[in-house]
Coordinates of C-alpha atoms in Angstrom, one line a residue:
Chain A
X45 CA -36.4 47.0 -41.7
X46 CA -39.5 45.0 -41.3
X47 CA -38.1 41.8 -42.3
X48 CA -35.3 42.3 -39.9
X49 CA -37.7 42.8 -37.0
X50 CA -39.7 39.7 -38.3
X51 CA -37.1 38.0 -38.0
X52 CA -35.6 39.3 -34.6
X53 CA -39.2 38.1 -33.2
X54 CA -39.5 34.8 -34.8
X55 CA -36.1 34.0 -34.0
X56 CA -36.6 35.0 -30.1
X57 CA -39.7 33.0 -30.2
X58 CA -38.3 30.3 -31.7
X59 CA -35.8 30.3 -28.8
X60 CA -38.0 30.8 -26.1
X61 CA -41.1 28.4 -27.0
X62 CA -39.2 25.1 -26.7
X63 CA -38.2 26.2 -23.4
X64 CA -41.9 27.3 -21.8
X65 CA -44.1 24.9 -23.4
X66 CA -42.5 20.5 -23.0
X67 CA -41.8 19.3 -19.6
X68 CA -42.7 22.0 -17.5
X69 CA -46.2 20.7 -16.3
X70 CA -45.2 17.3 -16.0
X71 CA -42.8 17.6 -12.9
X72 CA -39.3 16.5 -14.9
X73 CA -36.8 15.9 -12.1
X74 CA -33.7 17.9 -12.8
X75 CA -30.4 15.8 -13.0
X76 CA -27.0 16.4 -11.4
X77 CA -23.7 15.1 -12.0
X78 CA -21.7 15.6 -8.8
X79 CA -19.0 17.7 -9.2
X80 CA -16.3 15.2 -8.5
X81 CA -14.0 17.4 -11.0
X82 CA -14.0 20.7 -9.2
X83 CA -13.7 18.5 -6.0
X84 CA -17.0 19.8 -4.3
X85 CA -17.7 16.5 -3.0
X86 CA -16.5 14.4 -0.5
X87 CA -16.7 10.8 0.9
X88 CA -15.0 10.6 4.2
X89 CA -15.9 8.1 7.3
X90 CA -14.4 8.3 10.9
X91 CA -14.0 5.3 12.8
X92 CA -12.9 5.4 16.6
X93 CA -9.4 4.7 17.3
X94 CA -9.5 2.5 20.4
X95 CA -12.3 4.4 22.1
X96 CA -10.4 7.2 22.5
X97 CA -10.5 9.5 19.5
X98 CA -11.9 9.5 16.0
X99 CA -9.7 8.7 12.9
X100 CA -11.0 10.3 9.7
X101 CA -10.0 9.1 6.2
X102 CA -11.9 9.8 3.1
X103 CA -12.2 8.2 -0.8
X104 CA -10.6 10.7 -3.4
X105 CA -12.4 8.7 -6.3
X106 CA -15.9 8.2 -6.5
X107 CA -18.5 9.6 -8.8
X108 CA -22.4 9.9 -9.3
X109 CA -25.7 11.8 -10.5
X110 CA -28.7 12.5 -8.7
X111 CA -32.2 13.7 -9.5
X112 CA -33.8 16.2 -7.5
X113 CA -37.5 17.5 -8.4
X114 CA -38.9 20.6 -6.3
X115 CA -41.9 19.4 -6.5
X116 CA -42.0 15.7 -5.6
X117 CA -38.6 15.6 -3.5
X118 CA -39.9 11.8 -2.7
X119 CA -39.1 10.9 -6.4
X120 CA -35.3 12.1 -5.9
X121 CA -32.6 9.4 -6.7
X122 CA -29.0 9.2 -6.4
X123 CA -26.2 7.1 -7.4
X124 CA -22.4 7.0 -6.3
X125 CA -19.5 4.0 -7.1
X126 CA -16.2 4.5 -4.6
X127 CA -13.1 3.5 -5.9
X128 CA -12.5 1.5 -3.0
X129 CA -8.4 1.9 -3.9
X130 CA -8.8 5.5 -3.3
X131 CA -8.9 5.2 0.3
X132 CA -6.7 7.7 1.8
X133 CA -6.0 8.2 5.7
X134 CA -3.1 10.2 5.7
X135 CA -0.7 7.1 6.2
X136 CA 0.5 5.1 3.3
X137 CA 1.3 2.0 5.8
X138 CA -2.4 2.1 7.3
X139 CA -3.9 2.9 3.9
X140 CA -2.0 -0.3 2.5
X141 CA -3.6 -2.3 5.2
X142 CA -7.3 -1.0 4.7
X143 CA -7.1 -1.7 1.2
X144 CA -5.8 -5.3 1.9
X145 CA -7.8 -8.3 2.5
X146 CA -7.6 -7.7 6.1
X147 CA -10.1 -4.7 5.5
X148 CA -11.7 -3.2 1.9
X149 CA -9.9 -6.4 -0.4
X150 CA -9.6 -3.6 -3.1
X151 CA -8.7 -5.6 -5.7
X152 CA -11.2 -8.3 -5.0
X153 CA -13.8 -5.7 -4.8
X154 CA -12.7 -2.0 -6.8
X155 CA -15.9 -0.5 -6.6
X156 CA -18.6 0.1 -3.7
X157 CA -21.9 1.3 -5.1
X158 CA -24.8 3.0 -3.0
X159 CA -28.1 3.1 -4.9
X160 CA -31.4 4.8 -3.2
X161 CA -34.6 3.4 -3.2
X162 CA -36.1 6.1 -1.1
X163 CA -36.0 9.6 0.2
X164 CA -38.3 11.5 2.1
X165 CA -38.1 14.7 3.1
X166 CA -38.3 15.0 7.1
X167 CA -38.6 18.4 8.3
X168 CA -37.0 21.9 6.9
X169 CA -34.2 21.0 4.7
X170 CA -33.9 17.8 6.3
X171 CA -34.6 14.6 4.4
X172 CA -34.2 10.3 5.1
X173 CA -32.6 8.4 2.4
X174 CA -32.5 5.0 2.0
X175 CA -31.0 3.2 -0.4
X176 CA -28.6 -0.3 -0.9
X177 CA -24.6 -0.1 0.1
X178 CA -22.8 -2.7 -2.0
X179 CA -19.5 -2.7 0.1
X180 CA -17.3 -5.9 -0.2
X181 CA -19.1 -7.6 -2.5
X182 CA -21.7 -7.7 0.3
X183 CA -24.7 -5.9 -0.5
X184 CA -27.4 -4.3 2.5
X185 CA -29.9 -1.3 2.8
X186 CA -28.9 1.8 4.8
X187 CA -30.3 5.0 6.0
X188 CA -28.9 8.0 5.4
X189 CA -29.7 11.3 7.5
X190 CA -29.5 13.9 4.6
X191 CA -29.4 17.6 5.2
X192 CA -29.9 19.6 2.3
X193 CA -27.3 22.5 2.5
X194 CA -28.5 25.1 -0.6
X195 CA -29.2 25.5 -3.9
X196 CA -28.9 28.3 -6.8
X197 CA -26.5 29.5 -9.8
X198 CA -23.5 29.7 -9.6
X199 CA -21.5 32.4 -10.8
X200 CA -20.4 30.8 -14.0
X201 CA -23.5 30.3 -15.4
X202 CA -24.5 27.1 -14.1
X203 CA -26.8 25.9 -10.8
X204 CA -25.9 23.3 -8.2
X205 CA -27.7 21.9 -5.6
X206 CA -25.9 20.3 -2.5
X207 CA -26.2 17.6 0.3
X208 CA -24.9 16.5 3.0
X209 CA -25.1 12.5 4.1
X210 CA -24.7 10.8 7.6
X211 CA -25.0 7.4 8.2
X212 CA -22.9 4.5 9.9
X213 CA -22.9 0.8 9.8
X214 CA -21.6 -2.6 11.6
X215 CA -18.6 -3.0 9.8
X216 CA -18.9 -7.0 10.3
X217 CA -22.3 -6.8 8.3
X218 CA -19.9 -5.7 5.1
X219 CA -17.6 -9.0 5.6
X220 CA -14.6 -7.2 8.0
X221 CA -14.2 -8.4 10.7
X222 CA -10.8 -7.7 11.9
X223 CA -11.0 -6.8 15.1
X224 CA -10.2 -3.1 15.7
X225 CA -11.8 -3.2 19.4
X226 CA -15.1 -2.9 20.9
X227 CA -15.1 1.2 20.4
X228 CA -14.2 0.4 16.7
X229 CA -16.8 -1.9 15.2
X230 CA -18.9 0.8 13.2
X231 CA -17.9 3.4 11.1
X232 CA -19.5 7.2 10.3
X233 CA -19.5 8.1 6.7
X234 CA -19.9 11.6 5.6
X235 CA -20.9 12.8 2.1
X236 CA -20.7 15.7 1.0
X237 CA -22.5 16.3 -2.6
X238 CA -22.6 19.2 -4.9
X239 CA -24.4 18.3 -7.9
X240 CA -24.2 20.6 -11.4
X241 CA -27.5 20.5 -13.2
X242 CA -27.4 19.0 -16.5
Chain B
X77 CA 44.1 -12.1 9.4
X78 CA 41.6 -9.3 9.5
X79 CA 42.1 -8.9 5.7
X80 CA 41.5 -10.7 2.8
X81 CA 44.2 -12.8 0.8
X82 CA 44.5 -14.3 -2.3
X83 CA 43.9 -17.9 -0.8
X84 CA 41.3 -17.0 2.6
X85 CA 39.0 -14.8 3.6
X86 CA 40.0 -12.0 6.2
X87 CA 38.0 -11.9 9.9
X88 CA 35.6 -9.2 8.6
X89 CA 35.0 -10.5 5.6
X90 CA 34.0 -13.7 6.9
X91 CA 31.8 -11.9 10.0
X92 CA 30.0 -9.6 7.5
X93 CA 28.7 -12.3 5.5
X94 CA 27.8 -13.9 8.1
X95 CA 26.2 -11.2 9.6
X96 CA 23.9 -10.2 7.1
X97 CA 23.3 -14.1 6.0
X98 CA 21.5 -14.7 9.5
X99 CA 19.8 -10.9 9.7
X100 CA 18.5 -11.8 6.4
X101 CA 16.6 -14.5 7.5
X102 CA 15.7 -12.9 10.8
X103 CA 14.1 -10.2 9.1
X104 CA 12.3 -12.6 6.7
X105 CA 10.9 -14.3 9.5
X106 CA 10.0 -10.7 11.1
X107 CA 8.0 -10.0 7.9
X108 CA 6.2 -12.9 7.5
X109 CA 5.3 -12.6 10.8
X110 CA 4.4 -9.2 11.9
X111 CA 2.2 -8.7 8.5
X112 CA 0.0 -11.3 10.4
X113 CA -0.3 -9.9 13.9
X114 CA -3.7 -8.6 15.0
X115 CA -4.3 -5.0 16.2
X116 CA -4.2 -5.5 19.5
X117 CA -1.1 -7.7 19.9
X118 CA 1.6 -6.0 21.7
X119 CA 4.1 -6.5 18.9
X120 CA 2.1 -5.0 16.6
X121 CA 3.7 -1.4 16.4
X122 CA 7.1 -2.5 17.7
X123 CA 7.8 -5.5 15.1
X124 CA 7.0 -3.2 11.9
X125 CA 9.7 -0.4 13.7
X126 CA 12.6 -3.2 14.4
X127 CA 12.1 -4.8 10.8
X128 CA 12.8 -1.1 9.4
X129 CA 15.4 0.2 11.9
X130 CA 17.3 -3.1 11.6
X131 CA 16.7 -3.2 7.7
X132 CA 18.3 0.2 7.2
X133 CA 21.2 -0.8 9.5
X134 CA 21.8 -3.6 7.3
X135 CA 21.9 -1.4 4.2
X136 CA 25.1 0.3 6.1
X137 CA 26.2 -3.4 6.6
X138 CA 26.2 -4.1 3.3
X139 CA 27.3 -0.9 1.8
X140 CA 29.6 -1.3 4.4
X141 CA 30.6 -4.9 2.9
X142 CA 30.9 -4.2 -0.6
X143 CA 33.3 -1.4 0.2
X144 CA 35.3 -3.8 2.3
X145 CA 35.4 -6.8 -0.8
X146 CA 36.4 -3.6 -2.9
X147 CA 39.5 -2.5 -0.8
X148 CA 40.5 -6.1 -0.4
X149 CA 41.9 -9.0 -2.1
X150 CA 39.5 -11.2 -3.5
X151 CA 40.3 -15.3 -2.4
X152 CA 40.6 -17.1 -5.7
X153 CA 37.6 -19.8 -6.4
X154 CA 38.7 -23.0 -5.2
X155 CA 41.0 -24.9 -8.2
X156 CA 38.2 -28.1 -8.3
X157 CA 35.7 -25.6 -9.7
X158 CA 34.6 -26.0 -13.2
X159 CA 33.9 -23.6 -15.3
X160 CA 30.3 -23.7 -14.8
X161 CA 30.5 -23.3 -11.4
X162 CA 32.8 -20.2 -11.2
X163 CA 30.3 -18.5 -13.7
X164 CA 27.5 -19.3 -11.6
X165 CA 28.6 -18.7 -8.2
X166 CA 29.9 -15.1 -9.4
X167 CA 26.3 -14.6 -11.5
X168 CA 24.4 -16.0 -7.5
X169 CA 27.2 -13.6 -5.1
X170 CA 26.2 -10.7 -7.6
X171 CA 22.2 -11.1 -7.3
X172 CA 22.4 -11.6 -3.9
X173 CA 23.8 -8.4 -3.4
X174 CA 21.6 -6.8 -6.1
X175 CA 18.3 -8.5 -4.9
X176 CA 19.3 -7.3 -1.1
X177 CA 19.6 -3.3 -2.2
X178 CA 15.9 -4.1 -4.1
X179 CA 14.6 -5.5 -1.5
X180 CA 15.8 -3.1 0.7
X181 CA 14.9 0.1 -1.6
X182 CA 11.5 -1.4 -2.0
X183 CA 11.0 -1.6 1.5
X184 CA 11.7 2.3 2.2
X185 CA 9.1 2.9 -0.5
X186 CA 6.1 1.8 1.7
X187 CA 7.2 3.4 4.7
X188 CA 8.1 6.7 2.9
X189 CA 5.4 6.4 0.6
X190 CA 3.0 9.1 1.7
X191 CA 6.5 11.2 2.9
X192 CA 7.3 10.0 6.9
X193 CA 10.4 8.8 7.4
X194 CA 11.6 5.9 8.8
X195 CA 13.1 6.0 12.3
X196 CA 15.9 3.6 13.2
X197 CA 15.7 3.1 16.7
X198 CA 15.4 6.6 17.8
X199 CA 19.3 7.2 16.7
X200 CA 18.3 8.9 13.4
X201 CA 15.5 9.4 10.3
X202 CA 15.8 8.4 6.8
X203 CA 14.2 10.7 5.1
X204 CA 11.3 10.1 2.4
X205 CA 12.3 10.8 -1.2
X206 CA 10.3 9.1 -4.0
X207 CA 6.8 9.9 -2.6
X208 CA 3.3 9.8 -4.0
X209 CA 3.5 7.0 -6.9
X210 CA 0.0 6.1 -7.4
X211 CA -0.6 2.8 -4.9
X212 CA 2.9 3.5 -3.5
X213 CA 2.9 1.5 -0.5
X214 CA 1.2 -1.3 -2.2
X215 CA 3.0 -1.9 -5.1
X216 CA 6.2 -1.5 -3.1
X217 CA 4.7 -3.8 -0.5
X218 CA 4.1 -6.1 -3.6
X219 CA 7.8 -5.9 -5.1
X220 CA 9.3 -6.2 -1.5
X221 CA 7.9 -9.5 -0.6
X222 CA 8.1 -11.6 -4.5
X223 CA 11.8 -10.2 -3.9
X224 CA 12.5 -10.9 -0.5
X225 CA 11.3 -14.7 -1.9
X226 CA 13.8 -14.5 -4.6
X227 CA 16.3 -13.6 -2.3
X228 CA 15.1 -16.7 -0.1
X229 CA 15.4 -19.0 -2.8
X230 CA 19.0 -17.9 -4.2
X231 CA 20.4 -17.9 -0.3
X232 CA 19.2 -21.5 -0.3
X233 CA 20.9 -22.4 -3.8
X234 CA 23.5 -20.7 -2.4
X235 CA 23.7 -22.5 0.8
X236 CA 23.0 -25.8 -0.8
X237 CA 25.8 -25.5 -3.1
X238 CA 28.0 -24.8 -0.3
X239 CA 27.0 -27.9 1.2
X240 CA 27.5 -29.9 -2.3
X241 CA 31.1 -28.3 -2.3
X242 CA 31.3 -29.6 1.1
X243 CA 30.4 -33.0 1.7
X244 CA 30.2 -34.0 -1.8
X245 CA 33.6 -32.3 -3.7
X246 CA 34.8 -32.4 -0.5
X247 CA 36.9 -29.0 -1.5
X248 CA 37.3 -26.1 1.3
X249 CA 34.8 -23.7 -0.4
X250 CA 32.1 -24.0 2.8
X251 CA 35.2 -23.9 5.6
X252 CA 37.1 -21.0 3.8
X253 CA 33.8 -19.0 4.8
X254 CA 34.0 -20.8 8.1
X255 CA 37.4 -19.0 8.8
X256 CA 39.3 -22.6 8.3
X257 CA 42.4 -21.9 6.0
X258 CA 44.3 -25.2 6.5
X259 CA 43.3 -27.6 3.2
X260 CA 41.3 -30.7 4.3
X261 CA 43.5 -33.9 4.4
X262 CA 42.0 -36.1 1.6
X263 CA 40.4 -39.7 3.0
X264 CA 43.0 -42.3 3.2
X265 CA 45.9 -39.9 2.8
X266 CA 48.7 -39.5 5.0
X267 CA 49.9 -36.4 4.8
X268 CA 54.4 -36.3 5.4
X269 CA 56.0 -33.7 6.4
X270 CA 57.4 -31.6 3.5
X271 CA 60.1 -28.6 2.8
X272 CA 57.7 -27.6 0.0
X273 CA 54.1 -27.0 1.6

């Protein structure tokens, strides 16, 4: 009886001290792979369509983690690559043409990459990240407006934390410059992220 | 006249090859073309609608013609062939035919790729069938122009041997498909009249 409580107590401890004492005082940023699987991300960009309305399209392939600590938001990082061939407007024939040379040069350039190099929070669940867009072989810093949207379990026993990116860029400063008109020479890009922490 | 014989090609014969020999190359020339325009030319939307609504009209063409060579008889190869060249004008006649249908089949497969339809001139849709192949409209854009090459470079071989047969053999093959039955008189012959043509 009093072995079996002995060791109902060391095993509980044994359990529960690994997880109080390491890591917890030096503020450990918690990592998140965006959950690309359950498609709770997105990529998408809008780009007027002559000046007189927006067209949307978005990349179905893309993956990344980020880091997000609590306590020092300033240290969070993120990482996504694009599979640039996953481009996907709604239109097979315009898609074809974005992914050609004319546009993206997919198979010239598979992958776009954005890496941060900063963030700073700005105000209440509002944030500034920069970081470097590799986009056509052609790589240049942008800002993105972040918004953080929530965080907490989820009811499957994990937690997720999730973001939401604005920025937009000169097209021409990514190497395309075919001309879509004066309304149409930069393009919004939205993303979405909900990370699962690791 | 309209149909075929043993010795000469019929009227429609002779108009449908013709027919889809210079719509060929017109839509060739479209392709190469309107693949190039910029977005704010004013062919830009109309030339990639004509070179669909006119390439589905010449699939009818040339289902169209294949019926017609089956119904009818089939003019036997000039007698100054050799065996080499029966064999391989029958083995060019036959891929021309099958590179056109690839061509054309690969053609429908971007414009149907992500399920739209292709409409020919307002008249009627094709639908999609075969949708959602990973790349779709680029591979098929891919396979569409290397075989819409091919198709260039037999047509020449073709048309090149035609002009061999011509001026060189000197037999009737080119002006049989020109709607000339009457045999060429050979150089230097006088031709008499005869009871036995």
């Amino acid at each position: 009886m009093r072995n079996r409580y002995l060791t109902a107590v060391s095993l509980a401890m044994a359990i529960a001290i690994p997880a109080l004492t390491p890591g917890q005082a030096q503020a450990t940023a918690e990592r998140y792979v965006i959950d690309t699987e359950g498609a709770h991300a997105f990529i998408q960009f809008r780009i007027k369509h002559l000046g007189y309305s927006w067209l949307y399209g978005r990349f179905n392939e893309f993956g990344g983690t980020f880091t997000y600590d609590q306590d020092d938001p300033g240290a969070s990082q993120i990482q996504v690559d694009i599979k640039t061939a996953s481009l996907d407007s709604n239109h097979a024939e315009r898609d074809k043409h974005l992914r050609g040379s004319d546009f993206l040069d997919v198979t010239k350039y598979p992958t776009a990459t954005f890496k941060s190099t900063s963030y700073k929070e700005t105000g209440f669940n509002k944030g500034v990240l920069e970081g470097e867009l590799t986009l056509k072989g052609v790589t240049k810093p942008i800002k993105i407006e972040v918004e953080r949207i929530g965080n907490g379990p989820d009811p499957w026993g994990g937690y997720r934390r999730g973001f939401e990116g604005r920025t937009e860029f000169v097209l021409k400063d990514f190497g395309i410059d075919y001309n879509l008109g004066p309304a149409s020479r930069t393009v919004e890009m939205m993303l979405t992220v909900e990370g699962i922490r690791q | 006249m309209w149909r075929n014989t043993n010795q000469a090609y019929g009227i429609i014969a002779i108009a449908l090859h013709w027919l889809v020999a210079v719509v060929v190359l017109v839509l060739f020339a479209l392709g190469l073309w309107m693949v190039d325009l910029t977005y704010y030319d004013t062919w830009y939307r109309a030339a990639p609608s004509i070179h669909k609504g006119v390439g589905v009209l010449l699939l009818l063409v040339l289902v169209l013609r294949l019926f017609w060579r089956l119904v009818n008889p089939k003019p036997a190869p000039e007698p100054s062939l050799n065996r080499f060249e029966r064999l391989a004008s029958g083995a060019v006649h036959g891929l021309l035919y099958l590179l056109l249908f690839a061509v054309m089949m690969s053609g429908y497969l971007i414009s149907t790729a992500d399920g739209r339809g292709i409409d020919v001139f307002g008249l009627f849709q094709v639908p999609a069938t075969l949708t959602g192949i990973p790349n779709q409209a680029d591979l098929a854009g891919d396979v569409h122009l290397a075989l819409a090459i091919t198709v260039l470079v037999l047509a020449a071989i073709h048309g090149l041997a035609a002009l061999k047969h011509h001026f060189i053999d000197r037999d009737r093959t080119l002006m049989r498909m020109l709607g000339r039955s009457a045999p060429r008189p050979i150089k230097g012959y006088q031709s008499r009249p005869s009871s036995n043509p």
